[in-house]
Amino acid sequence: MNKTVIGDNRVFVLFIILLILGVSLVWMFFSPTQYAPTSANEIQLHDREGIYYVNNQMDVLADGDDQWTLADVQSPPAAGQFQPASGKSAFGLTAGTYWIRTTVRNQSSLEQWVIRLNNSVIEKFDMYLINEKSMGTEQSSIIEKADEHFSSYYIHLPAENLVTIYIRTVLNGSMIIPIELMDNQTFLGKLKSEYIFFGIYYGFVLLMAAYMLSMYMFNRVTAYLYYSLYIVCFSISQMVWNGLLQELLGADSRLLVFLLNCFGNYEGIDYFFFISCLWFGLLFLSKILQLEIYAPRMLIIYRILNIMSPLVLIASLFHFPGYAILAILYESMFAILLIVSTYWSVYRGSLVARYVVLATIPFLGLATPTILNTYSLMQESFLTHYGFQLGSIAEYIMFSIALSYQLGQSRTDKENALQQIIINQNIQQTRNELLQNISHDIRSPLTIVQGGIRAMMLGIEIEPGQKDKFLNTIYDRILYINTFIDDLFELSHLEQSRENAALETIHFADWIKHEFDSFASTIQLAGLQYESSISVDPQAVITINPHEIRRVLSNLVHNACKFSSIGGTVHLHASSSNGEVVVYIEDRGVGIASEHLPSIFNRAYKVDQTTSSNGSGLGLAIAKEIIERHNGLIWVESEPGKGSRFYFKLSEKYK
Ligand code: ADP
């Protein structure tokens, strides 16, 4: 993405609108719950009906003291305390034991069904099936797992029987438990599409992490390292949440057992990596947002969080009491820092912060349903289940663009700095040369003036005829010094004030004719022939500073006279075509050798350095400066012994 693209406010706002629209589309597409609510008080299974969402017809009982047995919850008073879930899948934010009760009538031709507890961090659960006809009880221990780690179990539901299912779950954190019931074929189909989704998602994540890491290796920009660690930690926490880590490692794997020993349970592992991911995210953001420049006040929150990060991690590792509150505080401060500092930085003109804003829109937009679901404010759906994953894809893409922009930026900064050094060196060199030239140009006439005055003071005898000549020379030299200083002043004035305030729009044909005529006498007084030719469109209109362009003409005409022999011709020409006017001043004088041509527009450059009396060496530099201020072009064609032609070109449209 071009660096100026989102620097433009309208484009930036357009991107924001597009992203919000994109997020809304994803919401519309994925959030409708796949499960239609029913009013029946039992689940009736039919052939090829797809997935039954148990939460629509189940009752929940919080067993705060973990005291009840199956027999207790089947009879009063516990049995009467069950509350209908009414489709909700989240029941509280505290750890504890919960009983779930649902009734199923199998009216299909199938007897083997799959029940899935869609929460991979459930600590422990027991399931009891009570067949109303036989009054037999089947316990979880004899239920076969349908899939190794996705908390999915085969249950046997005899046809036309009413079966009551009791599930006892132990959760360490928030009680989120979407339960699905489906036939084996539907289950396998769902599993397959989930594997494809995870395959694509984690494949992409791996690519992003590897890309960021390789960018770090090649460029040694630590922001890349932090971001790749952020991606890795976020993915591990998501893998635990999705049950994929358990799936990949195998429940008995040494690493998983080790992790469980360290963090107590799956939720502990999830938490540890999630907080680590926030920490790396924090380090990453502080690197790219350049808070010290754009939001210095936010640095305090950043430092507090930076100190808090390892503390929260240690607290979660050792399950300190109240660590959950510390973690929630940490997460909230992180969110405030992220939102306030990025939006403030955008306000202060940071381009990188704009990328951060663009990255957070899809992430927050798609993670929100999961959060709403946690608080029971949104029904279980694909979006609430995988919102974090969908959001993170968009976020990774935006941040990788932001980082490559930042890298490009720091490269350009370095190149610019290098170029500036070279320019500074050149300026220094030119200044030294200029000073040498100036001191030479002023010293030689001054020496003559000084010598002359001293001779007079000493009363040295001068022949009467020579006296006038002598005084004339002194006067000439003083005049020269005066003109030189005037020219120097004018040039430096032109160079300093780039703004051309005195612009006028004029009819070029009339104006140039008048100017040419005014030079006729100057040329003739110099003992030369004056010629002119004008073929300018009478309609041609041009916006110039007439005083400055007159100065250019005057400098060129004076040079033409100065470098011609008596009796020669000076030709002034003006023409217009294709929206441009071209003027040239031609003489048939001494001409300029080709080796001098590239330098004659430089300040204080003279072909013959000894002829200080003939000019300041600044006339052409002034002319060039003026023409360039008018966005025009000045150049020369010359041949030694034959003469020179000085051109300048201005655009009619120049304003
Ligand atoms: P100067 O005051 O010395 O004329 P300019 O900047 O006007 O300073 O010109 C720089 C040098 O370019 C002159 O010293 C001269 O050597 C050369 N030059 C300029 N105009 C002409 C011309 N029409 N014919 C030959 N040489 C010229």
XYZ file of C-alpha atoms and ligand atoms in Angstrom:
682
model
C 0.000 0.000 0.000
C 1.326 3.367 -0.965
C 2.343 5.455 2.026
C 0.107 8.337 1.040
C -3.003 6.212 0.492
C -4.319 6.174 4.047
C -2.525 9.425 4.841
C -5.351 11.040 2.903
C -8.188 11.655 5.349
C -10.943 10.813 2.882
C -9.324 7.500 1.919
C -8.784 6.684 5.598
C -12.435 7.321 6.441
C -13.436 5.300 3.357
C -11.344 2.370 4.608
C -12.990 2.619 8.031
C -16.450 2.585 6.444
C -15.513 -0.369 4.230
C -14.173 -2.313 7.204
C -17.293 -1.610 9.263
C -19.413 -2.734 6.307
C -17.273 -5.878 5.989
C -17.680 -6.642 9.694
C -21.455 -6.102 9.426
C -21.617 -8.498 6.477
C -19.745 -11.178 8.451
C -22.169 -10.585 11.337
C -25.153 -10.992 9.048
C -23.706 -14.073 7.448
C -22.471 -15.986 10.461
C -24.399 -14.822 13.480
C -27.878 -16.279 12.928
C -27.969 -19.175 15.266
C -28.039 -22.520 13.549
C -30.548 -23.740 16.064
C -34.189 -22.786 15.903
C -35.761 -22.418 19.369
C -38.685 -24.728 20.099
C -41.396 -24.563 22.681
C -41.469 -28.299 23.368
C -40.201 -29.345 26.776
C -38.320 -32.267 25.341
C -35.999 -32.706 22.398
C -37.623 -34.814 19.707
C -35.124 -36.462 17.403
C -36.059 -37.060 13.775
C -34.239 -38.444 10.757
C -31.887 -36.000 8.972
C -32.799 -32.973 11.051
C -29.198 -31.848 11.483
C -27.980 -30.449 14.782
C -30.161 -30.115 17.897
C -29.136 -27.309 20.203
C -29.639 -28.803 23.650
C -29.467 -25.413 25.415
C -32.946 -24.633 24.006
C -34.540 -27.360 26.101
C -32.237 -27.848 29.051
C -32.337 -26.844 32.694
C -29.343 -25.752 34.750
C -28.582 -26.013 38.441
C -25.542 -24.385 40.072
C -24.081 -26.715 42.679
C -22.084 -24.088 44.553
C -20.800 -26.360 47.302
C -20.323 -29.344 44.987
C -22.442 -31.455 47.283
C -25.126 -33.140 45.207
C -25.155 -36.603 43.742
C -27.267 -37.900 40.867
C -29.853 -39.174 43.336
C -30.028 -35.710 44.959
C -30.690 -33.820 41.741
C -33.343 -36.332 40.664
C -35.468 -35.685 43.734
C -36.657 -32.637 45.694
C -35.503 -30.177 46.808
C -32.606 -30.046 44.254
C -34.775 -31.229 41.350
C -37.080 -28.248 41.831
C -34.249 -25.739 41.755
C -33.274 -26.335 38.098
C -33.741 -23.235 35.924
C -34.487 -23.348 32.172
C -31.472 -22.284 30.067
C -33.784 -20.901 27.332
C -31.127 -21.125 24.654
C -28.378 -19.428 26.709
C -24.934 -21.012 26.767
C -23.203 -18.867 29.416
C -24.301 -19.064 33.046
C -21.839 -17.162 35.156
C -18.310 -15.964 35.394
C -17.175 -17.921 38.417
C -15.690 -21.360 38.744
C -17.935 -24.108 40.057
C -20.011 -27.228 39.518
C -23.177 -27.210 37.449
C -25.846 -29.784 36.784
C -27.571 -29.871 33.404
C -30.774 -31.765 32.735
C -32.505 -32.423 29.433
C -35.084 -34.889 28.090
C -34.819 -36.512 24.678
C -37.387 -38.567 22.767
C -35.893 -40.462 19.855
C -38.376 -40.625 16.984
C -35.766 -41.355 14.356
C -34.570 -44.635 12.908
C -31.099 -44.125 14.398
C -30.090 -45.211 17.874
C -26.501 -44.000 18.032
C -26.180 -40.266 18.597
C -23.363 -37.850 19.365
C -23.563 -35.353 22.204
C -21.021 -32.580 22.083
C -20.089 -30.224 24.909
C -18.633 -27.400 22.894
C -16.195 -26.107 25.453
C -12.719 -27.545 25.289
C -11.594 -26.271 28.652
C -14.118 -28.170 30.758
C -12.227 -29.515 33.709
C -14.320 -32.572 34.443
C -17.749 -33.880 33.629
C -20.016 -36.886 34.219
C -22.969 -37.819 32.108
C -25.916 -39.986 33.146
C -28.608 -41.291 30.814
C -31.837 -42.373 32.475
C -34.131 -44.401 30.317
C -37.716 -43.857 31.435
C -38.856 -47.247 30.180
C -36.206 -49.417 31.721
C -35.260 -46.894 34.445
C -31.678 -47.967 33.729
C -28.839 -45.551 34.316
C -25.902 -45.314 31.977
C -22.869 -43.423 33.288
C -20.282 -41.410 31.498
C -17.593 -43.997 32.185
C -19.172 -46.345 29.699
C -19.849 -43.722 27.088
C -17.458 -43.932 24.153
C -15.772 -40.774 22.974
C -16.823 -39.817 19.440
C -13.719 -37.729 18.856
C -10.505 -37.797 20.842
C -10.582 -34.316 22.296
C -13.583 -32.368 21.211
C -15.685 -33.399 24.218
C -17.954 -35.388 21.929
C -19.502 -38.671 23.056
C -21.557 -41.441 21.513
C -24.785 -42.047 23.369
C -27.300 -44.768 22.784
C -30.867 -43.559 22.549
C -33.361 -46.407 22.000
C -36.180 -45.603 19.547
C -39.419 -44.242 20.978
C -37.871 -44.070 24.464
C -37.809 -40.990 26.633
C -34.295 -40.500 27.990
C -33.324 -37.907 30.582
C -29.706 -36.813 30.387
C -27.945 -35.411 33.457
C -24.547 -33.793 32.988
C -22.378 -32.678 35.867
C -19.619 -30.268 34.766
C -16.788 -28.717 36.694
C -15.462 -25.486 35.242
C -12.599 -23.390 36.479
C -13.600 -20.126 35.029
C -16.695 -18.846 33.350
C -19.453 -21.362 32.792
C -19.889 -21.393 29.018
C -21.314 -24.603 27.710
C -23.037 -24.873 24.346
C -24.301 -28.453 23.932
C -25.180 -30.050 20.611
C -26.855 -33.321 19.777
C -26.553 -34.843 16.299
C -26.385 -38.094 14.407
C -22.995 -39.541 13.548
C -23.025 -38.487 9.909
C -23.837 -34.882 10.723
C -21.139 -34.963 13.392
C -18.490 -36.253 10.973
C -19.496 -33.635 8.388
C -19.239 -30.868 10.988
C -15.905 -32.167 12.209
C -14.569 -32.179 8.665
C -15.558 -28.580 7.988
C -14.059 -27.546 11.338
C -10.776 -29.240 10.483
C -10.711 -27.464 7.135
C -11.382 -24.146 8.871
C -8.665 -24.764 11.471
C -6.264 -26.022 8.803
C -6.631 -22.841 6.776
C -6.579 -20.590 9.842
C -3.556 -22.071 11.590
C -1.738 -22.496 8.263
C -2.203 -18.777 7.701
C -1.128 -17.992 11.268
C 2.014 -20.079 10.872
C 2.840 -18.263 7.660
C 2.320 -14.868 9.309
C 4.462 -15.791 12.312
C 7.237 -17.143 10.049
C 7.047 -14.047 7.864
C 7.322 -11.717 10.880
C 10.188 -13.735 12.294
C 12.101 -13.701 9.020
C 11.510 -9.938 8.748
C 13.033 -9.633 12.201
C 16.033 -11.775 11.230
C 16.737 -9.722 8.113
C 15.977 -6.254 9.391
C 16.577 -6.531 13.140
C 13.482 -4.444 13.815
C 12.285 -5.682 17.219
C 8.646 -4.783 16.475
C 8.602 -7.790 14.134
C 9.888 -10.125 16.842
C 7.255 -8.919 19.307
C 4.536 -9.288 16.749
C 5.533 -12.830 15.801
C 5.575 -13.763 19.516
C 2.196 -12.094 19.890
C 0.814 -14.237 17.056
C 2.331 -17.433 18.491
C 0.978 -16.835 22.017
C -2.444 -15.807 20.769
C -2.617 -18.929 18.596
C -1.623 -21.249 21.439
C -4.306 -19.750 23.671
C -6.841 -20.137 20.858
C -5.712 -23.714 20.233
C -6.372 -24.583 23.845
C -9.742 -22.869 23.632
C -10.624 -24.745 20.423
C -9.377 -28.024 21.887
C -6.824 -28.324 19.110
C -3.779 -28.396 21.358
C -5.258 -31.322 23.248
C -6.091 -32.857 19.876
C -2.613 -32.401 18.406
C -0.577 -33.387 21.461
C -2.816 -36.176 22.697
C -4.322 -36.111 26.195
C -1.536 -38.193 27.691
C 1.367 -36.386 26.025
C 4.166 -35.383 28.340
C 4.066 -31.773 27.245
C 0.358 -31.484 27.962
C 0.753 -33.180 31.338
C 3.612 -30.809 32.101
C 1.528 -27.783 31.041
C -1.409 -28.997 33.111
C 0.884 -29.427 36.103
C 2.191 -25.893 35.669
C -1.111 -24.137 35.027
C -3.535 -26.367 36.863
C -5.999 -26.886 34.020
C -6.704 -26.070 30.383
C -8.140 -22.705 31.215
C -4.927 -21.875 33.089
C -2.861 -22.661 29.963
C -5.238 -20.618 27.844
C -4.967 -17.707 30.251
C -1.199 -17.796 30.516
C -0.722 -17.609 26.771
C -3.432 -15.005 26.358
C -1.787 -12.677 28.899
C 1.614 -13.329 27.278
C 0.114 -12.408 23.935
C -1.170 -9.129 25.397
C 2.269 -8.394 26.813
C 3.963 -8.904 23.455
C 1.168 -6.891 21.870
C 1.944 -4.103 24.321
C 5.658 -4.157 23.516
C 4.864 -4.231 19.811
C 2.441 -1.306 20.005
C 4.803 0.835 22.027
C 7.466 0.242 19.360
C 5.376 1.133 16.356
C 3.186 3.846 17.853
C 6.187 5.907 19.029
C 4.260 6.983 22.107
C 7.026 9.290 23.287
C 6.331 11.435 20.223
C 2.601 11.037 19.648
C 1.077 10.283 23.058
C 3.668 10.936 25.788
C 1.044 10.973 28.544
C 0.035 7.405 27.735
C 3.572 6.286 28.518
C 2.660 6.063 32.218
C -0.094 3.499 31.592
C 2.249 1.701 29.260
C 4.962 1.485 31.948
C 2.502 0.329 34.616
C 1.220 -2.388 32.294
C 4.735 -3.402 31.396
C 5.521 -3.945 35.075
C 2.164 -5.634 35.664
C 2.636 -8.119 32.802
C 5.138 -10.467 34.459
C 3.266 -10.149 37.776
C -0.023 -11.268 36.201
C 1.804 -14.129 34.502
C 3.418 -15.288 37.743
C 0.085 -14.932 39.549
C -1.630 -17.077 36.926
C 1.187 -19.621 37.038
C 0.891 -20.099 40.796
C -2.899 -19.584 40.898
C -2.643 -16.783 43.448
C -6.029 -16.005 44.937
C -7.570 -13.046 43.153
C -5.376 -13.369 40.116
C -8.458 -13.352 37.902
C -9.311 -9.847 39.153
C -5.720 -8.728 38.490
C -5.976 -10.182 35.006
C -9.281 -8.450 34.295
C -7.749 -5.162 35.497
C -4.764 -5.773 33.238
C -6.946 -6.537 30.226
C -9.081 -3.443 30.810
C -6.032 -1.180 31.109
C -4.641 -2.734 27.966
C -7.863 -1.987 26.100
C -7.858 1.638 27.332
C -4.221 2.103 26.354
C -4.826 0.596 22.940
C -7.880 2.678 22.150
C -6.849 6.024 23.655
C -3.231 5.985 22.469
C -4.015 4.942 18.896
C -6.850 7.371 18.430
C -4.810 10.153 20.028
C -1.851 9.312 17.798
C -4.074 9.432 14.718
C -5.220 12.854 15.875
C -1.585 13.906 16.289
C -0.829 12.815 12.726
C 0.731 9.372 13.116
C 0.274 7.331 9.960
C 1.135 4.022 11.645
C -1.640 4.619 14.186
C -4.070 4.732 11.284
C -3.094 1.193 10.387
C -3.571 0.172 14.009
C -7.062 1.679 13.936
C -7.814 -0.176 10.708
C -6.512 -3.402 12.259
C -8.525 -3.047 15.445
C -11.844 -2.423 13.687
C -12.224 -5.947 12.218
C -10.628 -7.533 15.265
C -12.855 -5.834 17.827
C -15.851 -6.075 15.507
C -15.511 -9.815 15.153
C -14.353 -10.570 18.705
C -17.309 -8.691 20.202
C -19.832 -11.509 19.552
C -17.644 -13.913 21.565
C -17.533 -11.438 24.442
C -21.297 -10.814 24.204
C -21.834 -14.565 24.233
C -19.737 -14.879 27.387
C -22.153 -12.486 29.074
C -25.129 -14.337 27.612
C -26.017 -11.346 25.478
C -25.681 -13.170 22.191
C -26.806 -16.614 21.146
C -24.290 -19.295 20.288
C -23.332 -19.260 16.593
C -20.362 -19.768 14.298
C -19.518 -16.104 14.837
C -19.536 -16.272 18.641
C -17.453 -19.419 18.504
C -14.833 -18.376 15.946
C -15.037 -14.564 16.051
C -11.559 -14.216 17.557
C -10.068 -16.263 14.755
C -11.879 -14.392 11.992
C -10.930 -11.046 13.555
C -7.306 -11.972 14.021
C -6.861 -12.828 10.316
C -7.922 -9.310 9.343
C -5.753 -7.874 12.109
C -2.614 -9.793 11.040
C -2.991 -8.573 7.484
C -3.416 -4.936 8.529
C -0.468 -5.047 10.924
C 1.854 -6.678 8.430
C 1.050 -3.798 6.067
C 1.659 -1.312 8.889
C 5.009 -2.891 9.663
C 6.199 -2.969 6.090
C 5.175 0.683 5.814
C 7.136 1.489 8.960
C 10.161 -0.407 7.687
C 9.955 1.413 4.364
C 9.625 4.665 6.252
C 12.710 4.096 8.385
C 14.628 3.119 5.232
C 13.545 6.304 3.473
C 14.443 8.276 6.603
C 17.924 6.785 6.531
C 18.299 7.465 2.806
C 17.045 11.009 3.261
C 19.459 11.573 6.129
C 22.314 10.303 3.953
C 21.231 12.503 1.077
C 20.982 15.470 3.440
C 24.575 14.885 4.562
C 25.717 14.863 0.934
C 23.666 17.984 0.186
C 25.106 19.693 3.272
C 28.610 18.817 2.155
C 27.871 20.200 -1.311
C 26.376 23.363 0.160
C 29.455 23.798 2.328
C 31.737 23.336 -0.671
C 29.730 25.743 -2.852
C 29.685 28.293 -0.028
C 33.454 28.077 0.349
C 33.953 28.501 -3.390
C 31.513 31.402 -3.433
C 33.286 33.139 -0.570
C 36.631 32.712 -2.314
C 35.162 34.123 -5.529
C 33.493 36.992 -3.732
C 36.598 37.924 -1.818
C 38.596 37.714 -5.041
C 36.029 39.786 -6.941
C 35.927 42.468 -4.295
C 39.591 42.425 -3.368
C 40.985 43.110 -6.885
C 38.998 46.326 -7.502
C 39.550 47.358 -3.889
C 43.326 46.958 -4.339
C 43.148 49.240 -7.347
C 41.058 51.814 -5.436
C 43.316 51.554 -2.394
C 46.490 51.937 -4.530
C 45.023 54.937 -6.355
C 43.991 56.769 -3.182
C 47.306 56.020 -1.520
C 49.170 57.415 -4.535
C 47.159 60.596 -4.230
C 47.731 60.806 -0.483
C 51.457 60.399 -0.999
C 51.249 63.176 -3.599
C 52.765 61.066 -6.346
C 53.068 63.109 -9.511
C 50.633 62.073 -12.240
C 50.700 63.406 -15.742
C 47.819 65.871 -16.157
C 46.343 63.834 -19.048
C 46.401 60.680 -16.938
C 44.713 62.147 -13.905
C 41.145 61.890 -15.249
C 41.771 58.387 -16.432
C 43.130 57.518 -13.021
C 40.082 58.919 -11.201
C 37.749 57.278 -13.692
C 39.287 53.886 -12.947
C 38.841 54.388 -9.212
C 35.245 55.478 -9.749
C 34.604 52.456 -12.043
C 35.948 50.040 -9.453
C 33.795 51.506 -6.707
C 30.791 51.333 -9.025
C 31.625 47.709 -9.725
C 31.820 46.845 -6.039
C 28.472 48.527 -5.559
C 26.820 46.568 -8.391
C 28.412 43.367 -7.164
C 26.987 43.835 -3.684
C 23.587 44.760 -5.149
C 23.585 41.616 -7.288
C 24.676 39.468 -4.408
C 21.934 40.908 -2.254
C 19.320 40.395 -4.955
C 20.374 36.784 -5.520
C 20.295 35.908 -1.849
C 16.936 37.650 -1.530
C 15.537 35.640 -4.456
C 16.854 32.388 -3.040
C 15.389 33.019 0.363
C 11.890 34.129 -0.559
C 10.426 31.364 -2.681
C 6.990 32.993 -2.588
C 6.411 35.258 -5.527
C 4.025 37.874 -4.250
C 4.063 40.356 -7.125
C 2.563 38.220 -9.876
C 0.616 39.892 -12.685
C -1.368 38.413 -15.531
C -0.373 40.143 -18.763
C -0.841 39.884 -22.511
C 2.559 38.619 -23.445
C 2.721 39.913 -27.054
C 2.241 43.573 -26.056
C 4.431 43.358 -23.016
C 7.439 41.733 -24.727
C 7.282 44.163 -27.657
C 7.445 47.064 -25.255
C 10.366 45.452 -23.396
C 12.325 44.713 -26.583
C 11.851 48.312 -27.754
C 13.210 49.623 -24.479
C 16.450 47.657 -25.029
C 16.991 48.985 -28.553
C 18.707 52.137 -27.358
C 20.903 50.260 -24.863
C 22.163 48.020 -27.664
C 22.665 50.880 -30.080
C 24.491 52.975 -27.473
C 26.892 50.048 -27.056
C 27.749 50.457 -30.723
C 25.802 47.410 -31.871
C 22.952 46.733 -34.266
C 19.541 45.945 -32.784
C 17.267 43.352 -34.396
C 14.059 41.814 -33.123
C 11.459 39.266 -34.238
C 8.177 38.530 -32.433
C 5.705 35.797 -33.392
C 3.579 35.580 -30.276
C -0.133 34.714 -30.336
C -1.873 38.018 -29.458
C -4.175 36.046 -27.134
C -1.299 34.522 -25.148
C -1.730 35.405 -21.504
C 0.913 34.763 -18.905
C 1.200 35.258 -15.164
C 4.636 36.538 -14.175
C 6.448 39.007 -12.009
C 7.213 41.541 -14.794
C 9.894 43.260 -12.790
C 11.826 39.996 -12.356
C 11.472 38.876 -15.999
C 12.645 42.342 -17.075
C 15.705 41.773 -14.910
C 16.398 38.497 -16.770
C 16.097 40.221 -20.149
C 18.355 43.032 -18.972
C 21.065 40.665 -17.701
C 21.033 38.673 -20.940
C 21.036 41.792 -23.163
C 23.892 43.350 -21.181
C 25.923 40.165 -21.494
C 25.202 40.031 -25.241
C 26.497 43.596 -25.571
C 29.459 43.011 -23.279
C 30.689 39.954 -25.175
C 30.182 41.343 -28.719
C 32.613 43.398 -30.764
C 31.677 46.913 -31.876
C 29.453 46.798 -34.960
C 28.045 43.357 -34.150
C 24.387 42.511 -33.968
C 22.156 41.603 -31.025
C 18.915 39.847 -31.939
C 15.940 39.627 -29.574
C 13.290 37.043 -30.364
C 9.988 35.940 -28.798
C 7.522 33.281 -29.944
C 4.652 31.270 -28.532
C 3.379 27.785 -29.223
C 1.685 24.914 -27.386
C 0.929 27.013 -24.342
C 4.532 28.146 -23.935
C 6.433 31.302 -24.722
C 10.093 31.171 -25.727
C 12.459 34.131 -25.722
C 16.044 34.220 -26.899
C 18.807 36.863 -26.974
C 21.359 36.223 -29.643
C 24.747 37.837 -30.177
C 27.521 37.237 -32.677
C 30.256 37.830 -30.139
C 33.000 35.761 -28.544
C 30.846 32.713 -27.753
C 31.512 30.231 -24.969
C 33.648 27.114 -25.102
C 31.641 23.920 -24.519
C 33.544 23.031 -21.318
C 32.245 26.218 -19.673
C 28.624 25.813 -20.736
C 27.498 23.616 -17.813
C 28.891 26.115 -15.266
C 28.015 29.560 -16.513
C 24.700 29.669 -14.622
C 26.510 28.990 -11.349
C 27.032 31.796 -8.901
C 30.184 33.856 -9.493
C 31.264 31.730 -12.429
C 33.150 33.569 -15.135
C 34.825 32.084 -18.178
C 37.690 34.498 -17.833
C 38.312 34.910 -14.125
C 40.762 37.763 -14.661
C 38.196 40.117 -16.184
C 36.749 41.136 -12.884
C 35.979 44.540 -14.285
C 33.458 43.119 -16.695
C 30.852 41.859 -14.268
C 29.941 40.217 -11.008
C 29.518 36.687 -12.362
C 26.099 36.708 -10.735
C 23.935 37.924 -13.635
C 23.180 34.481 -15.082
C 22.689 32.958 -11.633
C 20.074 35.640 -10.918
C 18.402 35.001 -14.291
C 18.277 31.263 -13.636
C 16.854 31.755 -10.154
C 14.094 34.018 -11.481
C 13.142 31.716 -14.372
C 13.002 28.688 -12.071
C 10.806 30.610 -9.635
C 8.432 30.945 -12.572
C 8.640 27.179 -13.206
C 10.398 27.946 -16.483
C 13.596 26.803 -18.127
C 16.743 28.698 -19.118
C 19.529 27.400 -21.330
C 22.214 28.443 -23.799
C 23.535 27.447 -27.199
C 26.940 28.835 -28.058
C 29.943 28.383 -30.293
C 33.302 30.064 -29.580
C 33.995 32.810 -32.078
C 30.496 32.725 -33.570
C 28.264 33.910 -30.748
C 25.709 32.774 -28.210
C 21.968 32.372 -27.947
C 20.438 32.465 -24.434
C 16.923 31.025 -24.264
C 14.247 30.993 -21.647
C 10.864 29.356 -21.756
C 7.760 30.039 -19.639
C 4.489 28.229 -19.505
C 1.412 30.251 -20.477
C -0.568 28.489 -17.810
C 1.923 29.369 -15.095
C 0.062 30.947 -12.245
P 29.080 38.468 -15.606
O 28.683 39.530 -14.668
O 30.481 38.021 -15.471
O 28.625 38.669 -16.989
P 27.160 36.389 -15.722
O 26.644 35.452 -14.664
O 26.174 37.239 -16.388
O 28.299 37.227 -15.046
O 27.926 35.549 -16.772
C 28.809 34.535 -16.352
C 29.856 34.295 -17.434
O 29.230 33.666 -18.539
C 30.465 35.535 -17.970
O 31.552 35.962 -17.177
C 30.933 35.091 -19.323
O 32.154 34.408 -19.213
C 29.871 34.118 -19.753
N 28.875 34.751 -20.626
C 27.649 35.199 -20.229
N 26.974 35.697 -21.286
C 27.783 35.558 -22.374
C 27.665 35.872 -23.780
N 26.564 36.437 -24.281
N 28.728 35.587 -24.576
C 29.816 35.006 -24.093
N 29.994 34.687 -22.785
C 29.008 34.963 -21.948
